PDB file of C-alpha atoms and ligand atoms in Angstrom:
ATOM      1  CA  MET Z   1       0.000   0.000   0.000  1.00  0.00           C
ATOM      2  CA  PRO Z   2       1.432   3.466  -0.857  1.00  0.00           C
ATOM      3  CA  PHE Z   3       2.224   5.774   2.077  1.00  0.00           C
ATOM      4  CA  PRO Z   4      -0.169   8.697   2.644  1.00  0.00           C
ATOM      5  CA  SER Z   5       1.479  11.728   1.057  1.00  0.00           C
ATOM      6  CA  PRO Z   6       1.910  14.999   2.992  1.00  0.00           C
ATOM      7  CA  ASP Z   7      -0.629  16.595   0.620  1.00  0.00           C
ATOM      8  CA  PHE Z   8      -3.151  13.870   1.334  1.00  0.00           C
ATOM      9  CA  LEU Z   9      -2.580  14.170   5.085  1.00  0.00           C
ATOM     10  CA  ARG Z  10      -3.085  17.906   4.845  1.00  0.00           C
ATOM     11  CA  THR Z  11      -6.501  17.405   3.249  1.00  0.00           C
ATOM     12  CA  ARG Z  12      -7.410  15.548   6.441  1.00  0.00           C
ATOM     13  CA  LEU Z  13      -6.275  18.434   8.641  1.00  0.00           C
ATOM     14  CA  SER Z  14      -8.299  21.612   8.403  1.00  0.00           C
ATOM     15  CA  GLU Z  15      -7.391  24.664  10.442  1.00  0.00           C
ATOM     16  CA  PRO Z  16      -7.775  24.996  13.330  1.00  0.00           C
ATOM     17  CA  VAL Z  17      -6.225  21.550  13.627  1.00  0.00           C
ATOM     18  CA  THR Z  18      -7.280  19.634  16.725  1.00  0.00           C
ATOM     19  CA  ALA Z  19      -4.643  17.181  17.896  1.00  0.00           C
ATOM     20  CA  ILE Z  20      -4.247  15.117  21.023  1.00  0.00           C
ATOM     21  CA  THR Z  21      -2.008  12.351  22.267  1.00  0.00           C
ATOM     22  CA  ALA Z  22      -3.262   8.815  22.839  1.00  0.00           C
ATOM     23  CA  TYR Z  23      -1.332   5.715  23.725  1.00  0.00           C
ATOM     24  CA  ASP Z  24      -3.855   2.859  23.833  1.00  0.00           C
ATOM     25  CA  TYR Z  25      -6.884   1.420  22.049  1.00  0.00           C
ATOM     26  CA  PRO Z  26      -9.827   2.696  24.128  1.00  0.00           C
ATOM     27  CA  THR Z  27      -8.451   6.224  24.495  1.00  0.00           C
ATOM     28  CA  ALA Z  28      -7.583   6.458  20.807  1.00  0.00           C
ATOM     29  CA  ARG Z  29     -11.012   5.149  19.850  1.00  0.00           C
ATOM     30  CA  ILE Z  30     -12.792   7.679  22.072  1.00  0.00           C
ATOM     31  CA  CYS Z  31     -10.644  10.544  20.708  1.00  0.00           C
ATOM     32  CA  ASP Z  32     -11.336   9.429  17.148  1.00  0.00           C
ATOM     33  CA  GLU Z  33     -15.075   9.020  17.727  1.00  0.00           C
ATOM     34  CA  ALA Z  34     -15.117  12.478  19.352  1.00  0.00           C
ATOM     35  CA  GLY Z  35     -13.746  13.891  16.096  1.00  0.00           C
ATOM     36  CA  VAL Z  36     -10.176  14.929  16.819  1.00  0.00           C
ATOM     37  CA  GLN Z  37      -8.256  15.354  13.545  1.00  0.00           C
ATOM     38  CA  MET Z  38      -4.837  14.101  14.569  1.00  0.00           C
ATOM     39  CA  ILE Z  39      -3.731  11.601  17.187  1.00  0.00           C
ATOM     40  CA  LEU Z  40      -0.109  11.677  18.296  1.00  0.00           C
ATOM     41  CA  VAL Z  41       1.342   8.537  19.793  1.00  0.00           C
ATOM     42  CA  GLY Z  42       3.685  10.774  21.733  1.00  0.00           C
ATOM     43  CA  ASP Z  43       6.806   9.716  23.538  1.00  0.00           C
ATOM     44  CA  SER Z  44       5.250  11.687  26.409  1.00  0.00           C
ATOM     45  CA  LEU Z  45       3.971   8.201  27.241  1.00  0.00           C
ATOM     46  CA  GLY Z  46       7.322   7.742  28.972  1.00  0.00           C
ATOM     47  CA  MET Z  47       6.134  10.286  31.543  1.00  0.00           C
ATOM     48  CA  VAL Z  48       2.331  10.094  31.769  1.00  0.00           C
ATOM     49  CA  VAL Z  49       2.017   6.332  31.222  1.00  0.00           C
ATOM     50  CA  ALA Z  50       5.329   4.927  32.445  1.00  0.00           C
ATOM     51  CA  GLY Z  51       5.971   7.466  35.217  1.00  0.00           C
ATOM     52  CA  ASN Z  52       9.494   8.475  34.202  1.00  0.00           C
ATOM     53  CA  GLU Z  53      11.029  11.912  34.768  1.00  0.00           C
ATOM     54  CA  ASP Z  54      11.348  12.640  31.037  1.00  0.00           C
ATOM     55  CA  THR Z  55      10.903  11.004  27.635  1.00  0.00           C
ATOM     56  CA  THR Z  56      14.460   9.815  27.072  1.00  0.00           C
ATOM     57  CA  SER Z  57      13.962   6.215  28.205  1.00  0.00           C
ATOM     58  CA  VAL Z  58      11.237   5.516  25.628  1.00  0.00           C
ATOM     59  CA  THR Z  59      12.365   2.948  23.054  1.00  0.00           C
ATOM     60  CA  LEU Z  60      11.316   2.221  19.499  1.00  0.00           C
ATOM     61  CA  ASP Z  61       9.786  -1.063  20.699  1.00  0.00           C
ATOM     62  CA  HIS Z  62       7.589   0.897  23.139  1.00  0.00           C
ATOM     63  CA  MET Z  63       6.472   3.221  20.334  1.00  0.00           C
ATOM     64  CA  VAL Z  64       5.701   0.324  17.988  1.00  0.00           C
ATOM     65  CA  TYR Z  65       3.637  -1.418  20.688  1.00  0.00           C
ATOM     66  CA  HIS Z  66       1.584   1.702  21.473  1.00  0.00           C
ATOM     67  CA  THR Z  67       1.184   2.657  17.808  1.00  0.00           C
ATOM     68  CA  GLU Z  68      -0.340  -0.775  17.137  1.00  0.00           C
ATOM     69  CA  MET Z  69      -2.855  -0.251  19.963  1.00  0.00           C
ATOM     70  CA  VAL Z  70      -3.807   3.198  18.710  1.00  0.00           C
ATOM     71  CA  ARG Z  71      -4.127   1.993  15.100  1.00  0.00           C
ATOM     72  CA  ARG Z  72      -6.723  -0.590  16.151  1.00  0.00           C
ATOM     73  CA  GLY Z  73      -8.885   2.167  17.672  1.00  0.00           C
ATOM     74  CA  VAL Z  74      -8.758   4.788  14.919  1.00  0.00           C
ATOM     75  CA  LYS Z  75     -10.819   5.069  11.738  1.00  0.00           C
ATOM     76  CA  ASN Z  76     -10.569   8.735  10.765  1.00  0.00           C
ATOM     77  CA  ALA Z  77      -7.854  10.678  12.545  1.00  0.00           C
ATOM     78  CA  VAL Z  78      -4.341  11.010  11.164  1.00  0.00           C
ATOM     79  CA  ILE Z  79      -2.012   8.958  13.367  1.00  0.00           C
ATOM     80  CA  VAL Z  80       1.447  10.427  13.947  1.00  0.00           C
ATOM     81  CA  SER Z  81       4.019   8.486  15.979  1.00  0.00           C
ATOM     82  CA  ASP Z  82       7.036   9.992  17.684  1.00  0.00           C
ATOM     83  CA  LEU Z  83      10.501   8.814  16.798  1.00  0.00           C
ATOM     84  CA  PRO Z  84      11.894   8.337  20.301  1.00  0.00           C
ATOM     85  CA  TYR Z  85      15.228   9.512  21.676  1.00  0.00           C
ATOM     86  CA  ALA Z  86      18.359   8.159  19.938  1.00  0.00           C
ATOM     87  CA  THR Z  87      16.461   6.346  17.173  1.00  0.00           C
ATOM     88  CA  TYR Z  88      17.109   8.962  14.477  1.00  0.00           C
ATOM     89  CA  ASP Z  89      20.767   9.848  14.767  1.00  0.00           C
ATOM     90  CA  ASP Z  90      21.400   9.805  10.994  1.00  0.00           C
ATOM     91  CA  PRO Z  91      19.254   9.573   7.855  1.00  0.00           C
ATOM     92  CA  GLU Z  92      19.455   5.775   7.420  1.00  0.00           C
ATOM     93  CA  MET Z  93      18.705   5.118  11.089  1.00  0.00           C
ATOM     94  CA  THR Z  94      15.784   7.550  10.820  1.00  0.00           C
ATOM     95  CA  LEU Z  95      14.424   5.674   7.820  1.00  0.00           C
ATOM     96  CA  GLU Z  96      14.742   2.282   9.489  1.00  0.00           C
ATOM     97  CA  SER Z  97      13.043   3.487  12.696  1.00  0.00           C
ATOM     98  CA  SER Z  98      10.294   5.277  10.773  1.00  0.00           C
ATOM     99  CA  ARG Z  99       9.540   2.190   8.697  1.00  0.00           C
ATOM    100  CA  ARG Z 100       8.835   0.287  11.906  1.00  0.00           C
ATOM    101  CA  LEU Z 101       6.395   2.966  13.109  1.00  0.00           C
ATOM    102  CA  ILE Z 102       4.650   3.076   9.730  1.00  0.00           C
ATOM    103  CA  ALA Z 103       4.410  -0.732   9.671  1.00  0.00           C
ATOM    104  CA  ALA Z 104       2.829  -0.538  13.141  1.00  0.00           C
ATOM    105  CA  GLY Z 105       0.086   1.702  11.751  1.00  0.00           C
ATOM    106  CA  ALA Z 106       1.306   5.305  11.847  1.00  0.00           C
ATOM    107  CA  ASP Z 107       0.368   7.567   8.922  1.00  0.00           C
ATOM    108  CA  ALA Z 108       3.365   9.783   9.644  1.00  0.00           C
ATOM    109  CA  VAL Z 109       6.263  10.179  12.060  1.00  0.00           C
ATOM    110  CA  LYS Z 110       7.347  13.140  14.154  1.00  0.00           C
ATOM    111  CA  LEU Z 111      10.912  14.146  14.929  1.00  0.00           C
ATOM    112  CA  GLU Z 112      12.205  16.847  17.248  1.00  0.00           C
ATOM    113  CA  GLY Z 113      14.633  19.528  16.112  1.00  0.00           C
ATOM    114  CA  GLY Z 114      15.321  22.223  13.549  1.00  0.00           C
ATOM    115  CA  LEU Z 115      17.937  22.569  10.832  1.00  0.00           C
ATOM    116  CA  ARG Z 116      19.991  19.546  11.943  1.00  0.00           C
ATOM    117  CA  GLN Z 117      17.002  17.304  11.088  1.00  0.00           C
ATOM    118  CA  ILE Z 118      16.681  18.433   7.462  1.00  0.00           C
ATOM    119  CA  PRO Z 119      18.800  15.608   5.905  1.00  0.00           C
ATOM    120  CA  LYS Z 120      16.721  13.046   7.820  1.00  0.00           C
ATOM    121  CA  LEU Z 121      13.458  14.660   6.762  1.00  0.00           C
ATOM    122  CA  VAL Z 122      14.616  14.714   3.144  1.00  0.00           C
ATOM    123  CA  ARG Z 123      15.553  11.022   3.343  1.00  0.00           C
ATOM    124  CA  LEU Z 124      12.101  10.124   4.693  1.00  0.00           C
ATOM    125  CA  ARG Z 125      10.395  12.162   1.990  1.00  0.00           C
ATOM    126  CA  GLU Z 126      12.477  10.380  -0.690  1.00  0.00           C
ATOM    127  CA  GLU Z 127      10.922   7.163   0.574  1.00  0.00           C
ATOM    128  CA  GLY Z 128       7.431   8.675   0.687  1.00  0.00           C
ATOM    129  CA  ILE Z 129       7.130   8.847   4.487  1.00  0.00           C
ATOM    130  CA  ALA Z 130       5.189  11.869   5.767  1.00  0.00           C
ATOM    131  CA  VAL Z 131       6.858  13.873   8.538  1.00  0.00           C
ATOM    132  CA  CYS Z 132       5.602  16.214  11.217  1.00  0.00           C
ATOM    133  CA  ALA Z 133       8.384  18.450  12.556  1.00  0.00           C
ATOM    134  CA  HIS Z 134       8.670  19.706  16.153  1.00  0.00           C
ATOM    135  CA  ILE Z 135      10.583  22.811  17.212  1.00  0.00           C
ATOM    136  CA  GLY Z 136      10.768  25.080  20.249  1.00  0.00           C
ATOM    137  CA  MET Z 137      11.136  23.256  23.526  1.00  0.00           C
ATOM    138  CA  LEU Z 138      12.380  19.764  22.735  1.00  0.00           C
ATOM    139  CA  PRO Z 139      11.530  17.299  25.524  1.00  0.00           C
ATOM    140  CA  GLN Z 140      14.127  14.798  24.270  1.00  0.00           C
ATOM    141  CA  ARG Z 141      16.872  17.377  24.968  1.00  0.00           C
ATOM    142  CA  VAL Z 142      15.713  18.376  28.416  1.00  0.00           C
ATOM    143  CA  ARG Z 143      18.719  16.750  30.106  1.00  0.00           C
ATOM    144  CA  GLU Z 144      21.251  18.586  27.889  1.00  0.00           C
ATOM    145  CA  GLU Z 145      19.347  21.845  28.370  1.00  0.00           C
ATOM    146  CA  GLY Z 146      18.952  21.391  32.136  1.00  0.00           C
ATOM    147  CA  GLY Z 147      15.162  21.825  32.238  1.00  0.00           C
ATOM    148  CA  TYR Z 148      12.077  22.981  30.382  1.00  0.00           C
ATOM    149  CA  ARG Z 149      12.051  26.620  29.292  1.00  0.00           C
ATOM    150  CA  LYS Z 150      10.221  28.896  26.879  1.00  0.00           C
ATOM    151  CA  LYS Z 151      11.870  29.316  23.456  1.00  0.00           C
ATOM    152  CA  GLY Z 152      12.129  32.414  21.267  1.00  0.00           C
ATOM    153  CA  LYS Z 153      12.725  35.014  23.980  1.00  0.00           C
ATOM    154  CA  SER Z 154      15.826  36.565  22.378  1.00  0.00           C
ATOM    155  CA  ASP Z 155      15.967  37.876  18.796  1.00  0.00           C
ATOM    156  CA  HIS Z 156      18.588  35.279  17.992  1.00  0.00           C
ATOM    157  CA  GLU Z 157      16.441  32.417  19.282  1.00  0.00           C
ATOM    158  CA  ALA Z 158      13.333  33.769  17.525  1.00  0.00           C
ATOM    159  CA  ASN Z 159      15.195  34.049  14.198  1.00  0.00           C
ATOM    160  CA  THR Z 160      16.619  30.553  14.589  1.00  0.00           C
ATOM    161  CA  LEU Z 161      13.098  29.190  15.087  1.00  0.00           C
ATOM    162  CA  ILE Z 162      11.747  31.104  12.088  1.00  0.00           C
ATOM    163  CA  THR Z 163      14.556  29.890   9.815  1.00  0.00           C
ATOM    164  CA  ALA Z 164      14.114  26.326  11.051  1.00  0.00           C
ATOM    165  CA  ALA Z 165      10.357  26.390  10.455  1.00  0.00           C
ATOM    166  CA  GLU Z 166      10.770  27.715   6.899  1.00  0.00           C
ATOM    167  CA  SER Z 167      13.454  25.150   6.092  1.00  0.00           C
ATOM    168  CA  LEU Z 168      11.418  22.269   7.528  1.00  0.00           C
ATOM    169  CA  GLU Z 169       8.441  23.281   5.400  1.00  0.00           C
ATOM    170  CA  GLN Z 170      10.673  23.492   2.324  1.00  0.00           C
ATOM    171  CA  ALA Z 171      12.122  20.054   3.081  1.00  0.00           C
ATOM    172  CA  GLY Z 172       8.613  18.581   3.027  1.00  0.00           C
ATOM    173  CA  ALA Z 173       7.163  18.528   6.561  1.00  0.00           C
ATOM    174  CA  PHE Z 174       3.346  18.454   6.414  1.00  0.00           C
ATOM    175  CA  ALA Z 175       2.940  20.206   9.795  1.00  0.00           C
ATOM    176  CA  ILE Z 176       5.123  21.611  12.584  1.00  0.00           C
ATOM    177  CA  VAL Z 177       4.540  21.331  16.304  1.00  0.00           C
ATOM    178  CA  LEU Z 178       5.601  24.496  18.147  1.00  0.00           C
ATOM    179  CA  GLU Z 179       6.203  23.651  21.794  1.00  0.00           C
ATOM    180  CA  SER Z 180       6.612  26.382  24.425  1.00  0.00           C
ATOM    181  CA  VAL Z 181       7.426  29.097  21.902  1.00  0.00           C
ATOM    182  CA  VAL Z 182       6.843  32.763  22.816  1.00  0.00           C
ATOM    183  CA  ALA Z 183       3.330  33.521  21.524  1.00  0.00           C
ATOM    184  CA  ASP Z 184       4.349  36.399  19.211  1.00  0.00           C
ATOM    185  CA  VAL Z 185       7.084  34.290  17.634  1.00  0.00           C
ATOM    186  CA  ALA Z 186       4.661  31.382  17.147  1.00  0.00           C
ATOM    187  CA  THR Z 187       2.224  33.805  15.479  1.00  0.00           C
ATOM    188  CA  GLU Z 188       4.975  35.098  13.175  1.00  0.00           C
ATOM    189  CA  ILE Z 189       6.031  31.561  12.201  1.00  0.00           C
ATOM    190  CA  THR Z 190       2.401  30.620  11.561  1.00  0.00           C
ATOM    191  CA  GLY Z 191       2.007  33.618   9.240  1.00  0.00           C
ATOM    192  CA  LYS Z 192       5.101  32.684   7.233  1.00  0.00           C
ATOM    193  CA  LEU Z 193       4.179  29.044   6.549  1.00  0.00           C
ATOM    194  CA  SER Z 194       1.604  27.411   4.338  1.00  0.00           C
ATOM    195  CA  ILE Z 195       1.636  24.181   6.373  1.00  0.00           C
ATOM    196  CA  PRO Z 196      -0.153  24.197   9.733  1.00  0.00           C
ATOM    197  CA  THR Z 197       1.681  25.017  12.942  1.00  0.00           C
ATOM    198  CA  ILE Z 198       0.294  23.025  15.844  1.00  0.00           C
ATOM    199  CA  GLY Z 199       0.942  24.747  19.122  1.00  0.00           C
ATOM    200  CA  ILE Z 200       1.352  23.606  22.698  1.00  0.00           C
ATOM    201  CA  GLY Z 201       2.170  26.310  25.208  1.00  0.00           C
ATOM    202  CA  SER Z 202       2.725  28.684  22.253  1.00  0.00           C
ATOM    203  CA  GLY Z 203      -0.262  31.024  22.382  1.00  0.00           C
ATOM    204  CA  THR Z 204      -3.588  30.883  20.597  1.00  0.00           C
ATOM    205  CA  LYS Z 205      -2.639  31.980  17.069  1.00  0.00           C
ATOM    206  CA  CYS Z 206      -1.152  28.741  15.717  1.00  0.00           C
ATOM    207  CA  GLY Z 207      -2.843  26.762  12.940  1.00  0.00           C
ATOM    208  CA  GLY Z 208      -4.057  24.310  15.550  1.00  0.00           C
ATOM    209  CA  GLN Z 209      -3.435  23.044  19.036  1.00  0.00           C
ATOM    210  CA  ILE Z 210      -2.115  19.801  20.455  1.00  0.00           C
ATOM    211  CA  ARG Z 211      -2.390  18.618  24.038  1.00  0.00           C
ATOM    212  CA  VAL Z 212      -1.345  15.628  26.093  1.00  0.00           C
ATOM    213  CA  ILE Z 213      -4.558  13.712  26.787  1.00  0.00           C
ATOM    214  CA  HIS Z 214      -3.844  13.330  30.499  1.00  0.00           C
ATOM    215  CA  ASP Z 215      -3.788  17.126  30.863  1.00  0.00           C
ATOM    216  CA  VAL Z 216      -7.086  17.570  29.017  1.00  0.00           C
ATOM    217  CA  ILE Z 217      -9.050  14.926  30.917  1.00  0.00           C
ATOM    218  CA  GLY Z 218      -7.459  15.413  34.330  1.00  0.00           C
ATOM    219  CA  ALA Z 219      -5.847  11.993  34.460  1.00  0.00           C
ATOM    220  CA  TYR Z 220      -2.440  13.075  35.814  1.00  0.00           C
ATOM    221  CA  PRO Z 221      -3.232  15.265  38.824  1.00  0.00           C
ATOM    222  CA  TRP Z 222       0.304  15.330  40.221  1.00  0.00           C
ATOM    223  CA  PHE Z 223       1.560  17.726  37.576  1.00  0.00           C
ATOM    224  CA  VAL Z 224      -0.421  19.986  35.249  1.00  0.00           C
ATOM    225  CA  PRO Z 225       1.548  22.254  32.881  1.00  0.00           C
ATOM    226  CA  PRO Z 226       0.780  25.957  33.352  1.00  0.00           C
ATOM    227  CA  PHE Z 227      -0.688  26.359  29.824  1.00  0.00           C
ATOM    228  CA  ALA Z 228      -3.044  23.358  30.126  1.00  0.00           C
ATOM    229  CA  THR Z 229      -6.788  23.731  30.473  1.00  0.00           C
ATOM    230  CA  VAL Z 230      -8.172  20.728  32.343  1.00  0.00           C
ATOM    231  CA  TYR Z 231     -11.633  19.790  31.049  1.00  0.00           C
ATOM    232  CA  GLY Z 232     -12.372  16.711  33.169  1.00  0.00           C
ATOM    233  CA  ASP Z 233     -11.526  14.884  36.374  1.00  0.00           C
ATOM    234  CA  VAL Z 234     -10.740  11.358  35.278  1.00  0.00           C
ATOM    235  CA  ALA Z 235      -8.384  10.858  38.217  1.00  0.00           C
ATOM    236  CA  GLY Z 236     -11.218  11.815  40.582  1.00  0.00           C
ATOM    237  CA  VAL Z 237     -13.672   9.466  38.851  1.00  0.00           C
ATOM    238  CA  VAL Z 238     -11.205   6.565  38.999  1.00  0.00           C
ATOM    239  CA  ARG Z 239     -10.354   7.265  42.641  1.00  0.00           C
ATOM    240  CA  LYS Z 240     -14.026   7.436  43.695  1.00  0.00           C
ATOM    241  CA  SER Z 241     -14.891   4.297  41.718  1.00  0.00           C
ATOM    242  CA  ILE Z 242     -12.084   2.327  43.370  1.00  0.00           C
ATOM    243  CA  GLU Z 243     -13.052   3.612  46.819  1.00  0.00           C
ATOM    244  CA  SER Z 244     -16.660   2.504  46.140  1.00  0.00           C
ATOM    245  CA  PHE Z 245     -15.414  -0.899  45.045  1.00  0.00           C
ATOM    246  CA  ILE Z 246     -13.336  -1.256  48.227  1.00  0.00           C
ATOM    247  CA  ARG Z 247     -16.304  -0.197  50.400  1.00  0.00           C
ATOM    248  CA  ASP Z 248     -18.568  -2.741  48.628  1.00  0.00           C
ATOM    249  CA  ILE Z 249     -16.129  -5.571  49.276  1.00  0.00           C
ATOM    250  CA  HIS Z 250     -15.873  -4.599  52.943  1.00  0.00           C
ATOM    251  CA  ASN Z 251     -19.665  -4.466  53.428  1.00  0.00           C
TER     252      ASN Z 251
HETATM  253  O1  LIG M 301       5.222  13.488  23.052  1.00  0.00           O
HETATM  254  C1  LIG M 301       4.333  14.347  23.026  1.00  0.00           C
HETATM  255  O2  LIG M 301       3.272  14.222  23.652  1.00  0.00           O
HETATM  256  C2  LIG M 301       4.560  15.547  22.233  1.00  0.00           C
HETATM  257  C3  LIG M 301       3.579  16.662  22.386  1.00  0.00           C
HETATM  258  C4  LIG M 301       3.819  17.371  23.656  1.00  0.00           C
HETATM  259  C5  LIG M 301       3.591  17.574  21.228  1.00  0.00           C
HETATM  260  O3  LIG M 301       5.516  15.632  21.527  1.00  0.00           O
END
């Protein structure tokens, strides 16, 4: 079967793009049935599912396993799977890793980083694999950078982001995630591109928004990012249900 082309994927994403992470069958199915346009099998699963400090311990095997679960639950949404840490060090490694994610059911892969990722993106496009880029705060580099911080505060950083976004579009990315980018810079990037920018913690003027599902449904109460709007209380519902179960058994 031919891979979905970036142009075809873009016909399935209309602005404002609604995107959310999912890591398993029932969650992906609910998100899809609710009408979200894009589901990211994010390596954030290393934190919100596996309970690690950051995403760097996620492996390609983990991503393949979760992509297969998500694929079984999704009929309409575009499925994008993250290339995890250290699985895309050079173009051939990137291609090999991406092929595994596509075989597991992803429509496209996502990689973190700006200009240094261009040769890898080009290699994937040569083989017909659709790519979502990701710039701004890069969770896979949090250890090198010594923490999470907003990107684009200085002129130099803002210009680097703008140049990266333009080059990634030119190299064939079908969308770009902007994570924790100063809102004005995210707006400027969005205005310069013809592919959608999908923001998280980057203001309201991107071509769409992506969120980690646990933040949206209130399933990870121990840490909620400052930009997140919590729309539900899944943790509360689970807790109360389990307490009711325990009470029933005791009575
Ligand atoms: O892994 C992830 O969930 C992500 C989003 C935060 C964009 O990359």
